Amino acid sequence: MASTTTTTTTTKIAFFSSKPYDETFFKKENDATFSETDHKYALRFLENQLNEDTIKLLDGETVVCTFVNDIVNAPVIELLAAAGVKIIALRCAGFNNVDLKAAKAHNISVVRVPAYSPEAVAEHCVALILTLNRKTHKAYQRTRDQNYSLNGLLGFNLFKKTVGVIGTGRIGQAFIKIMLGFGCRVLAYDVYPNESLKELGVELVDLDTIYTQSDIISLHCPLIPDQNKYMINEQAIDKMKKGVYIINTSRGGLICTVDIIKGLKTGKIGGLGIDVYEQEEKLFFRDLSDTIIQDDVIQRLVSFPNVLVTAHQAFFTDEALTQISHVTMDNINAIMTTGTSDPSRTL
Ligand code: NAD
């Protein structure tokens, strides 16, 4: 962190939805920046999701640090403002869970970490594709059980397959470069086409071309509810090639899960790898192994042999967590010391 400004007041930060790894990385960042005996920031880690009920857990904190599934809607923001909160620091890139208008109305600054490690997410997409295709998860179990049969493990070469990428920002571009390395033909669609990708051999196309020609479709655009919610729906799936793989590490709401299930049942969709799910806030980031899951849709999804669900772990690398904690603390420190933060990280 750049600033070394000293002050006698200690700013308190409450981390909602925090996990042991958040505590490890943020404490390390705080210690690395400020003397261990004279911390400028007092960090308090709460396991609870931020919502209207958990605001009462605040204990004089003027900064709240939130993650993807915290509820930061207008009623929550009103309560945060009443509790004296001045900064909402998102330790993630996506901000579809935050009511920015309400934050502005209450003069609360909202900052985020726009890019921490696009490669972390892009590499996870490749892990999803390779696992679904080459079935290494099944081979791992089989060989432990002395089952050395190959039946049911047949995959396909990625070489020369057509990969459709929707959203060519930081993660989309990192993913494209990996897939080009596999020798894939890459089609890309973005509302703001990036012409420089043509130099890499990427074909910039419209959505219909992505849907009709791709063997694998990977989503890398943000969820903007009134623009692209459920963009992967029955009509889009109808246009796709039989056996298409769909990979989603962006946001669950981009996909209509009920329509995806129909496509999986008919065999139109050959594989689904998702790191995000539209109802994930009720499930992800906790161990529910001894509870009865009420969400029948996720239960149906995980029953398919050609579906791989990971619980929003694409970002989860050492490099990404180091960067997230560094940028988040830097965002908070910048506002506390100068009143503003880097415009690219301010919402
Ligand atoms: P980015 O802002 O760099 O790129 C997003 C791109 O999508 C931009 O080029 C934008 O023009 C394009 N876009 C916007 N709306 C579009 C639409 N309707 N159709 C097609 N393209 C559209 O973002 P990024 O860093 O590459 O992140 C992409 C998404 O990945 C984020 O929005 C976030 O939801 C998700 N994400 C997931 C994880 C995870 O752990 N699973 C981690 C980080 C980010």
Tab-separated table of C-alpha atoms and ligand atoms in Angstrom:
chain	number	residue	atom	x	y	z
A	1	MET	CA	0.000	0.000	0.000
A	2	ALA	CA	1.440	3.367	-0.990
A	3	SER	CA	0.278	5.686	1.787
A	4	THR	CA	2.081	5.812	5.131
A	5	THR	CA	0.073	8.689	6.617
A	6	THR	CA	-0.102	8.363	10.395
A	7	THR	CA	-3.162	9.147	12.462
A	8	THR	CA	-4.168	8.659	16.040
A	9	THR	CA	-7.679	7.377	15.273
A	10	THR	CA	-8.196	3.761	14.401
A	11	THR	CA	-10.699	3.072	11.664
A	12	LYS	CA	-12.739	-0.053	12.264
A	13	ILE	CA	-13.553	-2.335	9.364
A	14	ALA	CA	-16.147	-5.128	9.555
A	15	PHE	CA	-15.672	-7.967	7.095
A	16	PHE	CA	-18.949	-9.744	6.324
A	17	SER	CA	-19.197	-13.304	4.937
A	18	SER	CA	-15.590	-13.771	5.950
A	19	LYS	CA	-13.748	-17.076	5.921
A	20	PRO	CA	-10.497	-18.115	7.588
A	21	TYR	CA	-8.565	-17.374	4.387
A	22	ASP	CA	-9.924	-13.782	4.301
A	23	GLU	CA	-8.652	-13.282	7.828
A	24	THR	CA	-5.225	-14.686	6.917
A	25	PHE	CA	-4.727	-12.537	3.821
A	26	PHE	CA	-6.205	-9.287	5.197
A	27	LYS	CA	-4.314	-9.504	8.491
A	28	LYS	CA	-1.122	-10.126	6.541
A	29	GLU	CA	-1.824	-7.064	4.385
A	30	ASN	CA	-2.645	-4.905	7.427
A	31	ASP	CA	0.509	-6.081	9.199
A	32	ALA	CA	2.647	-5.522	6.135
A	33	THR	CA	1.400	-1.966	5.771
A	34	PHE	CA	1.211	-0.726	9.333
A	35	SER	CA	3.243	-1.530	12.437
A	36	GLU	CA	1.814	-4.471	14.331
A	37	THR	CA	1.520	-2.401	17.492
A	38	ASP	CA	0.037	0.683	15.871
A	39	HIS	CA	-2.559	-0.520	13.425
A	40	LYS	CA	-4.410	2.205	11.663
A	41	TYR	CA	-7.177	-0.219	10.864
A	42	ALA	CA	-8.904	-2.528	13.314
A	43	LEU	CA	-10.223	-5.503	11.399
A	44	ARG	CA	-13.175	-7.548	12.627
A	45	PHE	CA	-14.134	-10.697	10.758
A	46	LEU	CA	-17.756	-11.831	10.819
A	47	GLU	CA	-18.879	-15.079	9.252
A	48	ASN	CA	-22.380	-13.665	8.770
A	49	GLN	CA	-23.675	-12.538	5.417
A	50	LEU	CA	-24.490	-8.817	5.407
A	51	ASN	CA	-28.251	-8.308	5.356
A	52	GLU	CA	-30.911	-6.299	7.186
A	53	ASP	CA	-30.666	-8.558	10.260
A	54	THR	CA	-26.875	-8.708	10.583
A	55	ILE	CA	-26.293	-4.962	10.477
A	56	LYS	CA	-26.908	-5.018	14.243
A	57	LEU	CA	-23.572	-6.841	14.579
A	58	LEU	CA	-21.740	-3.647	13.685
A	59	ASP	CA	-19.768	-2.228	16.570
A	60	GLY	CA	-18.750	1.278	15.554
A	61	GLU	CA	-17.288	0.227	12.205
A	62	THR	CA	-17.362	2.963	9.563
A	63	VAL	CA	-16.207	0.631	6.812
A	64	VAL	CA	-17.844	-2.622	5.771
A	65	CYS	CA	-16.061	-5.045	3.515
A	66	THR	CA	-18.404	-7.319	1.559
A	67	PHE	CA	-18.246	-10.229	-0.870
A	68	VAL	CA	-20.343	-11.480	-3.793
A	69	ASN	CA	-23.336	-12.823	-1.889
A	70	ASP	CA	-23.736	-10.136	0.753
A	71	ILE	CA	-26.993	-8.255	0.414
A	72	VAL	CA	-26.259	-4.606	-0.218
A	73	ASN	CA	-29.642	-3.396	-1.441
A	74	ALA	CA	-31.377	-0.091	-0.690
A	75	PRO	CA	-32.848	-1.073	2.737
A	76	VAL	CA	-29.456	-2.448	3.878
A	77	ILE	CA	-27.682	0.702	2.689
A	78	GLU	CA	-30.155	2.877	4.559
A	79	LEU	CA	-29.416	0.934	7.747
A	80	LEU	CA	-25.655	1.068	7.109
A	81	ALA	CA	-25.862	4.848	6.715
A	82	ALA	CA	-27.831	5.127	9.966
A	83	ALA	CA	-25.108	3.052	11.683
A	84	GLY	CA	-22.456	5.545	10.528
A	85	VAL	CA	-20.910	3.510	7.702
A	86	LYS	CA	-19.069	5.684	5.183
A	87	ILE	CA	-17.384	3.128	2.921
A	88	ILE	CA	-18.527	-0.143	1.369
A	89	ALA	CA	-15.408	-1.929	0.153
A	90	LEU	CA	-16.176	-4.873	-2.104
A	91	ARG	CA	-13.465	-7.516	-2.062
A	92	CYS	CA	-14.557	-8.693	-5.516
A	93	ALA	CA	-15.083	-7.376	-9.034
A	94	GLY	CA	-18.827	-7.923	-9.555
A	95	PHE	CA	-21.200	-5.418	-7.968
A	96	ASN	CA	-24.635	-6.597	-9.157
A	97	ASN	CA	-25.598	-7.121	-5.484
A	98	VAL	CA	-25.056	-3.442	-4.601
A	99	ASP	CA	-27.639	-0.678	-5.029
A	100	LEU	CA	-25.279	2.066	-6.195
A	101	LYS	CA	-28.036	4.699	-6.397
A	102	ALA	CA	-28.906	4.131	-2.745
A	103	ALA	CA	-25.237	4.322	-1.754
A	104	LYS	CA	-24.851	7.605	-3.599
A	105	ALA	CA	-28.013	9.005	-2.008
A	106	HIS	CA	-26.554	8.215	1.430
A	107	ASN	CA	-23.091	9.541	0.540
A	108	ILE	CA	-21.466	6.160	1.053
A	109	SER	CA	-18.399	5.460	-1.106
A	110	VAL	CA	-18.385	2.114	-2.880
A	111	VAL	CA	-15.079	0.694	-4.050
A	112	ARG	CA	-14.188	-2.654	-5.597
A	113	VAL	CA	-11.315	-4.723	-6.930
A	114	PRO	CA	-11.909	-4.644	-10.691
A	115	ALA	CA	-9.083	-7.011	-11.590
A	116	TYR	CA	-7.078	-9.221	-9.324
A	117	SER	CA	-6.055	-12.213	-11.305
A	118	PRO	CA	-7.933	-12.732	-14.556
A	119	GLU	CA	-5.660	-15.726	-15.135
A	120	ALA	CA	-6.998	-17.393	-11.958
A	121	VAL	CA	-10.541	-17.389	-13.364
A	122	ALA	CA	-9.489	-18.203	-16.933
A	123	GLU	CA	-7.404	-21.160	-15.763
A	124	HIS	CA	-10.354	-22.436	-13.719
A	125	CYS	CA	-12.503	-22.414	-16.893
A	126	VAL	CA	-9.915	-24.628	-18.518
A	127	ALA	CA	-9.985	-26.914	-15.464
A	128	LEU	CA	-13.781	-27.213	-15.852
A	129	ILE	CA	-13.505	-27.985	-19.570
A	130	LEU	CA	-10.729	-30.554	-19.172
A	131	THR	CA	-12.374	-32.274	-16.229
A	132	LEU	CA	-15.735	-32.534	-18.012
A	133	ASN	CA	-14.133	-33.673	-21.235
A	134	ARG	CA	-11.344	-36.030	-20.058
A	135	LYS	CA	-13.204	-37.129	-16.890
A	136	THR	CA	-10.144	-37.032	-14.667
A	137	HIS	CA	-12.425	-36.765	-11.608
A	138	LYS	CA	-13.901	-40.160	-12.489
A	139	ALA	CA	-10.501	-41.697	-13.267
A	140	TYR	CA	-9.216	-40.498	-9.866
A	141	GLN	CA	-12.021	-42.340	-8.077
A	142	ARG	CA	-11.824	-45.423	-10.284
A	143	THR	CA	-8.103	-46.111	-9.960
A	144	ARG	CA	-8.327	-45.738	-6.163
A	145	ASP	CA	-10.861	-48.537	-6.318
A	146	GLN	CA	-8.562	-50.663	-8.519
A	147	ASN	CA	-10.890	-50.054	-11.474
A	148	TYR	CA	-8.603	-49.539	-14.452
A	149	SER	CA	-11.316	-49.735	-17.126
A	150	LEU	CA	-11.616	-46.886	-19.667
A	151	ASN	CA	-15.308	-47.439	-20.390
A	152	GLY	CA	-17.201	-44.167	-20.123
A	153	LEU	CA	-14.074	-41.986	-20.061
A	154	LEU	CA	-13.977	-41.115	-23.768
A	155	GLY	CA	-13.225	-37.453	-24.446
A	156	PHE	CA	-12.437	-35.303	-27.491
A	157	ASN	CA	-9.429	-33.269	-28.615
A	158	LEU	CA	-9.632	-29.546	-27.925
A	159	PHE	CA	-7.284	-29.027	-30.892
A	160	LYS	CA	-9.272	-27.483	-33.785
A	161	LYS	CA	-12.503	-27.244	-31.787
A	162	THR	CA	-14.428	-23.964	-31.955
A	163	VAL	CA	-14.631	-22.022	-28.717
A	164	GLY	CA	-17.113	-19.143	-28.397
A	165	VAL	CA	-16.228	-16.469	-25.861
A	166	ILE	CA	-18.909	-14.027	-24.705
A	167	GLY	CA	-17.271	-10.979	-23.118
A	168	THR	CA	-13.688	-10.147	-24.053
A	169	GLY	CA	-12.593	-8.137	-21.020
A	170	ARG	CA	-9.738	-9.146	-18.749
A	171	ILE	CA	-10.877	-12.708	-18.016
A	172	GLY	CA	-12.237	-13.345	-21.509
A	173	GLN	CA	-8.896	-12.313	-23.037
A	174	ALA	CA	-6.874	-14.459	-20.613
A	175	PHE	CA	-9.135	-17.401	-21.483
A	176	ILE	CA	-8.851	-16.742	-25.224
A	177	LYS	CA	-5.039	-16.844	-25.052
A	178	ILE	CA	-5.110	-20.228	-23.319
A	179	MET	CA	-7.583	-21.686	-25.810
A	180	LEU	CA	-5.516	-20.405	-28.749
A	181	GLY	CA	-2.621	-22.293	-27.160
A	182	PHE	CA	-4.672	-25.485	-27.415
A	183	GLY	CA	-5.035	-24.853	-31.154
A	184	CYS	CA	-8.713	-23.932	-30.941
A	185	ARG	CA	-10.597	-21.694	-33.354
A	186	VAL	CA	-11.816	-18.822	-31.191
A	187	LEU	CA	-14.981	-16.806	-31.872
A	188	ALA	CA	-15.645	-13.805	-29.659
A	189	TYR	CA	-18.597	-11.548	-28.984
A	190	ASP	CA	-18.593	-8.384	-26.888
A	191	VAL	CA	-20.919	-5.383	-26.848
A	192	TYR	CA	-17.708	-3.391	-27.363
A	193	PRO	CA	-15.733	-5.524	-29.854
A	194	ASN	CA	-11.987	-5.529	-29.200
A	195	GLU	CA	-10.485	-5.238	-32.693
A	196	SER	CA	-6.961	-5.982	-31.434
A	197	LEU	CA	-8.007	-9.589	-30.820
A	198	LYS	CA	-8.134	-10.114	-34.588
A	199	GLU	CA	-4.319	-9.947	-34.610
A	200	LEU	CA	-4.299	-13.074	-32.439
A	201	GLY	CA	-6.494	-14.862	-34.965
A	202	VAL	CA	-9.746	-14.402	-33.023
A	203	GLU	CA	-12.906	-13.979	-35.126
A	204	LEU	CA	-15.179	-11.204	-33.843
A	205	VAL	CA	-18.730	-12.350	-34.489
A	206	ASP	CA	-22.327	-11.826	-33.394
A	207	LEU	CA	-24.049	-13.866	-30.698
A	208	ASP	CA	-25.911	-16.076	-33.176
A	209	THR	CA	-22.617	-17.140	-34.763
A	210	ILE	CA	-21.271	-18.017	-31.301
A	211	TYR	CA	-24.395	-20.077	-30.596
A	212	THR	CA	-24.540	-21.884	-33.946
A	213	GLN	CA	-20.842	-22.633	-34.492
A	214	SER	CA	-19.238	-23.232	-31.088
A	215	ASP	CA	-18.332	-26.581	-29.576
A	216	ILE	CA	-17.648	-24.839	-26.261
A	217	ILE	CA	-19.236	-21.564	-25.106
A	218	SER	CA	-17.706	-19.692	-22.188
A	219	LEU	CA	-19.343	-16.682	-20.521
A	220	HIS	CA	-17.131	-13.778	-19.458
A	221	CYS	CA	-19.500	-10.807	-19.409
A	222	PRO	CA	-21.000	-9.204	-16.310
A	223	LEU	CA	-24.618	-9.809	-15.345
A	224	ILE	CA	-26.600	-6.665	-16.087
A	225	PRO	CA	-30.100	-7.791	-15.047
A	226	ASP	CA	-32.131	-5.608	-17.424
A	227	GLN	CA	-29.838	-6.440	-20.371
A	228	ASN	CA	-28.567	-9.998	-20.277
A	229	LYS	CA	-30.316	-11.943	-17.504
A	230	TYR	CA	-30.996	-15.475	-18.820
A	231	MET	CA	-29.180	-14.792	-22.107
A	232	ILE	CA	-28.536	-18.555	-22.206
A	233	ASN	CA	-32.186	-19.616	-22.428
A	234	GLU	CA	-34.239	-22.094	-24.462
A	235	GLN	CA	-34.092	-19.956	-27.633
A	236	ALA	CA	-30.295	-19.621	-27.421
A	237	ILE	CA	-29.829	-23.327	-26.618
A	238	ASP	CA	-32.025	-24.289	-29.625
A	239	LYS	CA	-29.503	-22.570	-31.906
A	240	MET	CA	-26.485	-24.409	-30.435
A	241	LYS	CA	-24.684	-27.467	-31.802
A	242	LYS	CA	-25.709	-30.809	-30.346
A	243	GLY	CA	-23.301	-31.738	-27.579
A	244	VAL	CA	-22.178	-28.150	-26.881
A	245	TYR	CA	-20.265	-27.490	-23.665
A	246	ILE	CA	-21.362	-24.424	-21.693
A	247	ILE	CA	-18.972	-22.913	-19.155
A	248	ASN	CA	-20.048	-20.143	-16.787
A	249	THR	CA	-17.666	-18.544	-14.325
A	250	SER	CA	-19.295	-15.091	-14.580
A	251	ARG	CA	-22.653	-14.847	-12.833
A	252	GLY	CA	-25.369	-17.460	-12.369
A	253	GLY	CA	-28.168	-15.215	-13.649
A	254	LEU	CA	-26.711	-15.244	-17.172
A	255	ILE	CA	-28.098	-18.755	-17.511
A	256	CYS	CA	-31.723	-19.885	-17.186
A	257	THR	CA	-30.983	-23.034	-15.209
A	258	VAL	CA	-34.394	-24.590	-15.849
A	259	ASP	CA	-33.814	-24.293	-19.636
A	260	ILE	CA	-30.291	-25.704	-19.226
A	261	ILE	CA	-31.728	-28.740	-17.446
A	262	LYS	CA	-34.094	-29.304	-20.397
A	263	GLY	CA	-31.099	-29.091	-22.760
A	264	LEU	CA	-29.116	-31.553	-20.645
A	265	LYS	CA	-32.021	-33.995	-20.586
A	266	THR	CA	-32.355	-34.016	-24.396
A	267	GLY	CA	-28.578	-34.329	-24.876
A	268	LYS	CA	-28.410	-30.997	-26.711
A	269	ILE	CA	-25.986	-29.800	-24.042
A	270	GLY	CA	-23.074	-32.229	-23.825
A	271	GLY	CA	-21.446	-30.724	-20.758
A	272	LEU	CA	-22.024	-27.940	-18.270
A	273	GLY	CA	-19.304	-26.462	-16.077
A	274	ILE	CA	-20.458	-23.760	-13.698
A	275	ASP	CA	-18.682	-21.903	-10.942
A	276	VAL	CA	-21.690	-19.652	-10.364
A	277	TYR	CA	-25.366	-20.400	-9.885
A	278	GLU	CA	-28.374	-18.086	-9.881
A	279	GLN	CA	-29.430	-19.123	-6.350
A	280	GLU	CA	-25.874	-19.505	-5.053
A	281	GLU	CA	-26.240	-17.096	-2.140
A	282	LYS	CA	-28.322	-19.716	-0.323
A	283	LEU	CA	-25.715	-22.446	-0.866
A	284	PHE	CA	-22.177	-21.436	-1.704
A	285	PHE	CA	-19.300	-20.799	0.710
A	286	ARG	CA	-20.667	-23.092	3.411
A	287	ASP	CA	-20.713	-26.782	4.282
A	288	LEU	CA	-24.297	-28.010	3.920
A	289	SER	CA	-23.368	-31.687	3.741
A	290	ASP	CA	-25.548	-32.629	6.717
A	291	THR	CA	-28.598	-30.571	5.742
A	292	ILE	CA	-31.566	-31.268	3.465
A	293	ILE	CA	-31.153	-29.033	0.438
A	294	GLN	CA	-34.441	-27.347	-0.474
A	295	ASP	CA	-33.250	-26.168	-3.884
A	296	ASP	CA	-34.476	-28.883	-6.281
A	297	VAL	CA	-32.867	-27.205	-9.285
A	298	ILE	CA	-29.279	-27.507	-8.025
A	299	GLN	CA	-30.029	-31.042	-6.860
A	300	ARG	CA	-31.182	-31.967	-10.377
A	301	LEU	CA	-28.126	-30.272	-11.884
A	302	VAL	CA	-25.600	-32.158	-9.766
A	303	SER	CA	-27.333	-35.438	-10.592
A	304	PHE	CA	-26.158	-35.250	-14.242
A	305	PRO	CA	-22.906	-37.089	-14.937
A	306	ASN	CA	-21.873	-34.370	-17.406
A	307	VAL	CA	-22.343	-31.410	-15.060
A	308	LEU	CA	-19.545	-30.040	-12.925
A	309	VAL	CA	-20.388	-27.442	-10.287
A	310	THR	CA	-17.714	-25.619	-8.340
A	311	ALA	CA	-18.773	-23.210	-5.610
A	312	HIS	CA	-17.457	-19.842	-6.842
A	313	GLN	CA	-13.823	-20.864	-6.495
A	314	ALA	CA	-12.479	-19.654	-9.855
A	315	PHE	CA	-10.789	-16.659	-8.199
A	316	PHE	CA	-9.343	-18.763	-5.404
A	317	THR	CA	-5.583	-18.665	-5.836
A	318	ASP	CA	-2.849	-17.354	-3.582
A	319	GLU	CA	-1.982	-14.642	-6.107
A	320	ALA	CA	-5.592	-13.481	-6.410
A	321	LEU	CA	-6.213	-13.333	-2.636
A	322	THR	CA	-2.984	-11.375	-2.131
A	323	GLN	CA	-4.061	-8.872	-4.773
A	324	ILE	CA	-7.660	-8.650	-3.470
A	325	SER	CA	-6.535	-7.869	0.083
A	326	HIS	CA	-3.926	-5.380	-1.139
A	327	VAL	CA	-6.272	-3.453	-3.445
A	328	THR	CA	-9.175	-3.491	-0.954
A	329	MET	CA	-7.034	-2.038	1.851
A	330	ASP	CA	-5.513	0.446	-0.594
A	331	ASN	CA	-9.013	1.546	-1.681
A	332	ILE	CA	-10.068	2.094	1.937
A	333	ASN	CA	-6.821	3.854	2.819
A	334	ALA	CA	-7.072	6.164	-0.199
A	335	ILE	CA	-10.565	7.321	0.783
A	336	MET	CA	-9.598	7.704	4.436
A	337	THR	CA	-6.508	9.789	3.620
A	338	THR	CA	-7.512	11.717	0.478
A	339	GLY	CA	-11.292	11.446	0.315
A	340	THR	CA	-11.220	9.614	-3.029
A	341	SER	CA	-10.027	6.346	-4.492
A	342	ASP	CA	-8.651	5.330	-7.887
A	343	PRO	CA	-11.545	6.104	-10.325
A	344	SER	CA	-11.217	2.675	-11.944
A	345	ARG	CA	-12.008	1.086	-8.576
A	346	THR	CA	-14.746	3.524	-7.528
A	347	LEU	CA	-18.389	2.804	-8.334
B	1	NAD	P1	-14.279	-6.977	-17.549
B	1	NAD	O1	-15.072	-5.781	-17.133
B	1	NAD	O2	-12.818	-6.832	-17.755
B	1	NAD	O3	-14.894	-7.553	-18.922
B	1	NAD	C1	-16.257	-7.738	-19.145
B	1	NAD	C2	-16.502	-7.625	-20.637
B	1	NAD	O4	-17.846	-7.977	-20.885
B	1	NAD	C3	-16.279	-6.228	-21.199
B	1	NAD	O5	-15.425	-6.288	-22.331
B	1	NAD	C4	-17.683	-5.770	-21.584
B	1	NAD	O6	-17.694	-4.913	-22.720
B	1	NAD	C5	-18.346	-7.094	-21.878
B	1	NAD	N1	-19.795	-7.075	-21.813
B	1	NAD	C6	-20.609	-6.340	-21.016
B	1	NAD	N2	-21.891	-6.658	-21.244
B	1	NAD	C7	-21.891	-7.604	-22.215
B	1	NAD	C8	-22.900	-8.338	-22.864
B	1	NAD	N3	-24.202	-8.139	-22.590
B	1	NAD	N4	-22.539	-9.227	-23.820
B	1	NAD	C9	-21.230	-9.427	-24.113
B	1	NAD	N5	-20.229	-8.766	-23.517
B	1	NAD	C10	-20.552	-7.871	-22.579
B	1	NAD	O7	-14.615	-8.089	-16.502
B	1	NAD	P2	-13.733	-9.365	-16.133
B	1	NAD	O8	-12.732	-9.006	-15.083
B	1	NAD	O9	-13.267	-10.003	-17.372
B	1	NAD	O10	-14.836	-10.271	-15.400
B	1	NAD	C11	-15.906	-10.856	-16.119
B	1	NAD	C12	-16.921	-11.400	-15.134
B	1	NAD	O11	-16.345	-12.498	-14.438
B	1	NAD	C13	-17.306	-10.415	-14.028
B	1	NAD	O12	-18.368	-9.606	-14.437
B	1	NAD	C14	-17.687	-11.302	-12.874
B	1	NAD	O13	-19.086	-11.480	-12.897
B	1	NAD	C15	-16.999	-12.623	-13.186
B	1	NAD	N6	-15.993	-13.023	-12.175
B	1	NAD	C16	-16.109	-14.251	-11.613
B	1	NAD	C17	-15.167	-14.686	-10.694
B	1	NAD	C18	-15.250	-16.058	-10.070
B	1	NAD	O14	-14.522	-16.349	-9.106
B	1	NAD	N7	-16.100	-16.946	-10.567
B	1	NAD	C19	-14.109	-13.848	-10.339
B	1	NAD	C20	-14.022	-12.597	-10.953
B	1	NAD	C21	-14.965	-12.183	-11.872
